Amino acid sequence: MGLLGLDNLVFFASEHTEVARHVLSHSLHPEYGYSFAIVGINLTSLLYHLLVKGKLKSHIFNAVAERPQVEDFHKAYSYIFFEFDKFWLAEKPTDIMEFNRIRDKFEDKLVQMLEKDDCVFKLNVAVKKV
């Protein structure tokens, strides 16, 4: 997962710079912070396993008009990282040791979304600069 995880992080930071900065700033939160890179690698693993299990089929079918490319995986990863960040903060973990519990809960949410025929993971957000 290391190189693919790095590729995903580079794509997220270069293609969605403001969103990635926003997520990075949340990862530095004094109470609810987390290791940005380690969470990124874990999310790469999560997404990869969803792909291998065939659970990403509905998203890929709806989001990709032609043959899927690695960039399509990166786009799904960017969406998932942004959504995980929101999910993590909403859970208000007591510490990083709650990561596995929250990750599993997030995976369940993703699987429920993927079970819908019209599922599309699309990062379409505007980050306000304050």
Coordinates of N, CA and C in Angstrom, one line a residue:
M1 N 0.8 -1.2 0.0 CA 0.0 0.0 0.0 C 0.9 1.3 0.0
G2 N 2.1 1.1 0.3 CA 3.0 2.3 0.4 C 3.1 3.2 -0.8
L3 N 3.5 2.6 -1.9 CA 3.6 3.5 -3.2 C 2.2 3.9 -3.7
L4 N 1.3 3.1 -3.7 CA -0.1 3.5 -4.1 C -0.6 4.6 -3.1
G5 N -0.4 4.4 -1.9 CA -0.8 5.4 -0.9 C -0.1 6.7 -1.1
L6 N 1.2 6.7 -1.4 CA 1.9 7.9 -1.7 C 1.3 8.6 -3.0
D7 N 1.1 7.7 -4.0 CA 0.5 8.2 -5.2 C -0.8 8.9 -5.0
N8 N -1.6 8.3 -4.2 CA -3.0 8.8 -3.8 C -2.8 10.2 -3.1
L9 N -1.9 10.3 -2.1 CA -1.7 11.5 -1.4 C -1.2 12.6 -2.3
V10 N -0.3 12.3 -3.2 CA 0.2 13.3 -4.2 C -0.9 13.8 -5.1
F11 N -1.7 12.9 -5.6 CA -2.8 13.3 -6.4 C -3.8 14.2 -5.6
F12 N -4.1 13.8 -4.4 CA -5.1 14.5 -3.6 C -4.5 16.0 -3.4
A13 N -3.2 16.0 -3.0 CA -2.6 17.3 -2.7 C -2.4 18.2 -4.0
S14 N -2.2 17.6 -5.1 CA -1.9 18.4 -6.3 C -3.2 18.7 -7.1
E15 N -4.2 17.8 -7.1 CA -5.4 18.0 -7.9 C -6.5 18.7 -7.0
H16 N -6.5 18.6 -5.7 CA -7.5 19.2 -4.8 C -6.7 19.9 -3.7
T17 N -5.9 20.8 -4.1 CA -5.0 21.4 -3.1 C -5.7 22.0 -1.9
E18 N -6.7 22.9 -2.2 CA -7.4 23.5 -1.0 C -8.1 22.5 -0.1
V19 N -8.7 21.5 -0.7 CA -9.4 20.5 0.1 C -8.4 19.7 0.9
A20 N -7.3 19.4 0.3 CA -6.2 18.6 1.0 C -5.6 19.4 2.1
R21 N -5.4 20.7 1.9 CA -5.0 21.6 3.0 C -6.0 21.7 4.1
H22 N -7.2 21.7 3.8 CA -8.3 21.8 4.7 C -8.3 20.5 5.6
V23 N -8.2 19.4 4.9 CA -8.1 18.1 5.7 C -6.8 18.0 6.5
L24 N -5.7 18.5 6.0 CA -4.5 18.5 6.7 C -4.6 19.3 8.0
S25 N -5.3 20.5 7.8 CA -5.4 21.3 9.0 C -6.3 20.7 10.1
H26 N -7.3 19.9 9.7 CA -8.0 19.1 10.7 C -7.2 18.0 11.3
S27 N -6.3 17.4 10.6 CA -5.4 16.4 11.1 C -4.5 16.9 12.2
L28 N -4.3 18.2 12.2 CA -3.5 18.9 13.2 C -4.2 19.4 14.4
H29 N -5.5 19.1 14.5 CA -6.4 19.6 15.6 C -5.8 19.1 16.9
P30 N -5.8 20.0 17.9 CA -5.1 19.6 19.2 C -5.9 18.5 19.9
E31 N -7.2 18.3 19.7 CA -7.9 17.3 20.4 C -8.3 16.1 19.5
Y32 N -8.6 16.4 18.3 CA -9.1 15.3 17.4 C -8.2 15.0 16.3
G33 N -6.9 15.4 16.4 CA -5.9 15.2 15.3 C -5.6 13.8 15.0
Y34 N -5.0 13.5 13.9 CA -4.6 12.2 13.5 C -3.4 12.4 12.5
S35 N -2.7 11.3 12.3 CA -1.5 11.3 11.4 C -2.1 11.3 10.0
F36 N -1.9 12.4 9.3 CA -2.4 12.5 7.9 C -1.9 11.4 7.0
A37 N -0.6 11.2 7.0 CA -0.1 10.2 6.0 C -0.5 8.8 6.4
I38 N -0.5 8.4 7.7 CA -0.9 7.1 8.1 C -2.3 6.8 7.8
V39 N -3.2 7.8 8.1 CA -4.6 7.7 7.7 C -4.8 7.5 6.2
G40 N -4.0 8.3 5.5 CA -4.0 8.2 4.0 C -3.7 6.8 3.5
I41 N -2.7 6.2 4.1 CA -2.3 4.8 3.7 C -3.4 3.8 4.0
N42 N -4.0 4.0 5.2 CA -5.1 3.2 5.6 C -6.3 3.3 4.7
L43 N -6.6 4.5 4.3 CA -7.7 4.7 3.4 C -7.4 4.1 2.0
T44 N -6.1 4.2 1.6 CA -5.7 3.5 0.3 C -6.0 2.0 0.4
S45 N -5.6 1.4 1.5 CA -5.9 0.0 1.8 C -7.4 -0.3 1.8
L46 N -8.2 0.5 2.4 CA -9.6 0.3 2.5 C -10.2 0.3 1.1
L47 N -9.8 1.3 0.3 CA -10.4 1.5 -1.0 C -9.9 0.3 -1.9
Y48 N -8.6 -0.1 -1.8 CA -8.1 -1.2 -2.6 C -8.9 -2.5 -2.3
H49 N -9.1 -2.7 -1.1 CA -9.9 -4.0 -0.7 C -11.3 -3.9 -1.2
L50 N -11.9 -2.7 -1.2 CA -13.3 -2.6 -1.7 C -13.3 -2.9 -3.2
L51 N -12.2 -2.5 -3.9 CA -12.1 -2.7 -5.3 C -11.9 -4.2 -5.6
V52 N -11.0 -4.9 -4.8 CA -10.7 -6.3 -5.0 C -11.9 -7.1 -4.7
K53 N -12.7 -6.7 -3.7 CA -13.9 -7.5 -3.4 C -15.1 -7.2 -4.4
G54 N -14.9 -6.3 -5.3 CA -15.9 -6.0 -6.3 C -17.0 -5.0 -5.8
K55 N -16.8 -4.4 -4.6 CA -17.8 -3.5 -4.0 C -17.7 -2.1 -4.7
L56 N -16.7 -1.8 -5.4 CA -16.6 -0.5 -6.0 C -17.3 -0.5 -7.4
K57 N -17.8 -1.6 -7.8 CA -18.4 -1.7 -9.2 C -19.5 -0.6 -9.5
S58 N -20.4 -0.4 -8.5 CA -21.4 0.6 -8.8 C -20.8 2.0 -9.0
H59 N -19.9 2.3 -8.2 CA -19.2 3.7 -8.3 C -18.5 3.7 -9.7
I60 N -17.7 2.7 -10.0 CA -16.9 2.8 -11.3 C -17.9 2.8 -12.5
F61 N -18.9 2.0 -12.4 CA -19.9 1.9 -13.5 C -20.5 3.3 -13.8
N62 N -20.9 4.0 -12.7 CA -21.5 5.3 -12.8 C -20.6 6.5 -13.0
A63 N -19.3 6.3 -12.6 CA -18.4 7.5 -12.6 C -17.5 7.5 -13.9
V64 N -17.3 6.3 -14.4 CA -16.3 6.2 -15.5 C -16.9 5.8 -16.8
A65 N -16.8 6.7 -17.8 CA -17.4 6.4 -19.1 C -16.6 5.4 -19.9
E66 N -15.3 5.4 -19.8 CA -14.5 4.5 -20.6 C -13.8 3.5 -19.6
R67 N -12.8 2.8 -20.1 CA -12.1 1.9 -19.3 C -11.5 2.6 -18.1
P68 N -11.7 2.1 -16.9 CA -11.1 2.7 -15.7 C -9.6 2.8 -15.7
Q69 N -9.1 3.9 -15.2 CA -7.7 4.1 -15.1 C -7.3 4.4 -13.6
V70 N -6.0 4.4 -13.3 CA -5.5 4.6 -12.0 C -6.0 6.0 -11.5
E71 N -6.1 6.9 -12.3 CA -6.6 8.3 -11.9 C -8.0 8.2 -11.4
D72 N -8.8 7.3 -11.9 CA -10.2 7.1 -11.3 C -10.1 6.6 -9.9
F73 N -9.2 5.7 -9.6 CA -8.9 5.3 -8.2 C -8.5 6.5 -7.3
H74 N -7.6 7.3 -7.9 CA -7.2 8.5 -7.1 C -8.3 9.4 -6.8
K75 N -9.2 9.6 -7.8 CA -10.4 10.5 -7.5 C -11.3 9.9 -6.4
A76 N -11.5 8.6 -6.5 CA -12.3 8.0 -5.4 C -11.6 8.2 -4.1
Y77 N -10.3 8.0 -4.0 CA -9.6 8.1 -2.8 C -9.7 9.6 -2.3
S78 N -9.6 10.6 -3.1 CA -9.7 12.0 -2.7 C -11.1 12.2 -2.0
Y79 N -12.1 11.7 -2.6 CA -13.5 11.8 -2.0 C -13.5 11.1 -0.7
I80 N -13.0 9.9 -0.6 CA -13.0 9.1 0.6 C -12.2 9.8 1.7
F81 N -11.1 10.4 1.4 CA -10.3 11.0 2.4 C -11.1 12.2 3.0
F82 N -11.6 13.0 2.1 CA -12.4 14.2 2.6 C -13.6 13.7 3.5
E83 N -14.3 12.7 3.0 CA -15.4 12.2 3.8 C -15.0 11.6 5.1
F84 N -13.9 10.9 5.1 CA -13.4 10.3 6.4 C -13.0 11.4 7.4
D85 N -12.4 12.4 6.9 CA -12.1 13.5 7.8 C -13.3 14.1 8.5
K86 N -14.4 14.3 7.7 CA -15.6 14.8 8.3 C -16.2 13.8 9.3
F87 N -16.1 12.5 8.9 CA -16.6 11.5 9.8 C -15.9 11.4 11.1
W88 N -14.5 11.5 11.0 CA -13.7 11.4 12.1 C -14.0 12.5 13.1
L89 N -14.1 13.7 12.6 CA -14.4 14.9 13.5 C -15.8 14.8 14.1
A90 N -16.7 14.3 13.4 CA -18.1 14.1 13.9 C -18.1 13.1 15.0
E91 N -17.3 12.1 14.9 CA -17.2 11.0 16.0 C -16.6 11.5 17.3
K92 N -15.8 12.6 17.2 CA -15.1 13.2 18.3 C -14.4 12.1 19.2
P93 N -13.4 11.5 18.6 CA -12.7 10.4 19.3 C -11.9 10.9 20.5
T94 N -11.8 10.1 21.5 CA -11.1 10.5 22.7 C -9.6 10.5 22.4
D95 N -9.1 9.6 21.5 CA -7.7 9.6 21.1 C -7.6 8.8 19.8
I96 N -6.4 8.7 19.3 CA -6.1 8.1 18.1 C -6.3 6.5 18.2
M97 N -6.4 6.0 19.4 CA -6.6 4.6 19.6 C -8.0 4.2 19.1
E98 N -8.9 5.1 18.9 CA -10.2 4.8 18.4 C -10.2 4.7 16.9
F99 N -9.1 4.8 16.2 CA -9.0 4.8 14.8 C -9.7 3.6 14.2
N100 N -9.3 2.4 14.6 CA -9.9 1.2 14.0 C -11.4 1.1 14.1
R101 N -11.9 1.5 15.3 CA -13.4 1.5 15.5 C -14.0 2.4 14.5
I102 N -13.5 3.6 14.4 CA -14.1 4.6 13.5 C -13.9 4.3 12.0
R103 N -12.7 3.7 11.7 CA -12.5 3.3 10.3 C -13.5 2.2 9.9
D104 N -13.7 1.2 10.8 CA -14.6 0.2 10.5 C -16.1 0.7 10.3
K105 N -16.4 1.6 11.2 CA -17.8 2.3 11.1 C -17.9 3.0 9.7
F106 N -16.8 3.7 9.4 CA -16.8 4.4 8.1 C -16.9 3.5 6.9
E107 N -16.2 2.4 7.0 CA -16.2 1.4 5.9 C -17.7 0.8 5.8
D108 N -18.3 0.6 6.9 CA -19.7 0.2 6.8 C -20.6 1.2 6.1
K109 N -20.3 2.5 6.4 CA -21.1 3.5 5.7 C -20.8 3.5 4.2
L110 N -19.5 3.4 3.8 CA -19.2 3.3 2.4 C -19.8 2.1 1.7
V111 N -19.8 1.0 2.3 CA -20.4 -0.2 1.7 C -21.9 0.0 1.5
Q112 N -22.6 0.6 2.5 CA -24.0 0.9 2.3 C -24.2 1.9 1.1
M113 N -23.4 2.8 1.0 CA -23.5 3.8 -0.2 C -23.3 3.0 -1.5
L114 N -22.3 2.1 -1.5 CA -21.9 1.4 -2.7 C -23.0 0.4 -3.1
E115 N -23.8 0.0 -2.2 CA -24.9 -1.0 -2.5 C -26.0 -0.3 -3.3
K116 N -26.0 1.0 -3.4 CA -27.0 1.7 -4.2 C -26.6 1.8 -5.7
D117 N -27.5 1.5 -6.6 CA -27.2 1.5 -8.0 C -26.7 2.8 -8.6
D118 N -27.0 3.9 -7.9 CA -26.6 5.2 -8.5 C -25.5 5.8 -7.7
C119 N -24.7 5.0 -7.0 CA -23.6 5.5 -6.2 C -22.5 6.1 -7.1
V120 N -22.0 7.3 -6.7 CA -20.9 8.0 -7.4 C -20.1 8.7 -6.3
F121 N -18.8 8.4 -6.2 CA -18.0 9.2 -5.2 C -17.4 10.4 -6.0
K122 N -17.9 11.6 -5.8 CA -17.4 12.7 -6.5 C -17.1 13.8 -5.6
L123 N -15.8 14.3 -5.6 CA -15.4 15.4 -4.7 C -15.8 16.7 -5.4
N124 N -16.8 17.3 -4.8 CA -17.3 18.6 -5.4 C -17.6 19.5 -4.2
V125 N -16.5 20.1 -3.7 CA -16.6 21.0 -2.6 C -15.9 22.3 -2.8
A126 N -16.3 23.3 -2.1 CA -15.6 24.6 -2.1 C -15.2 24.8 -0.7
V127 N -13.9 25.1 -0.5 CA -13.3 25.4 0.8 C -13.2 26.9 0.9
K128 N -13.8 27.4 2.0 CA -13.8 28.8 2.2 C -12.5 29.2 2.9
K129 N -11.8 30.2 2.5 CA -10.6 30.7 3.1 C -11.1 31.8 4.1
V130 N -10.6 31.6 5.3 CA -11.0 32.6 6.4 C -9.8 33.5 6.7

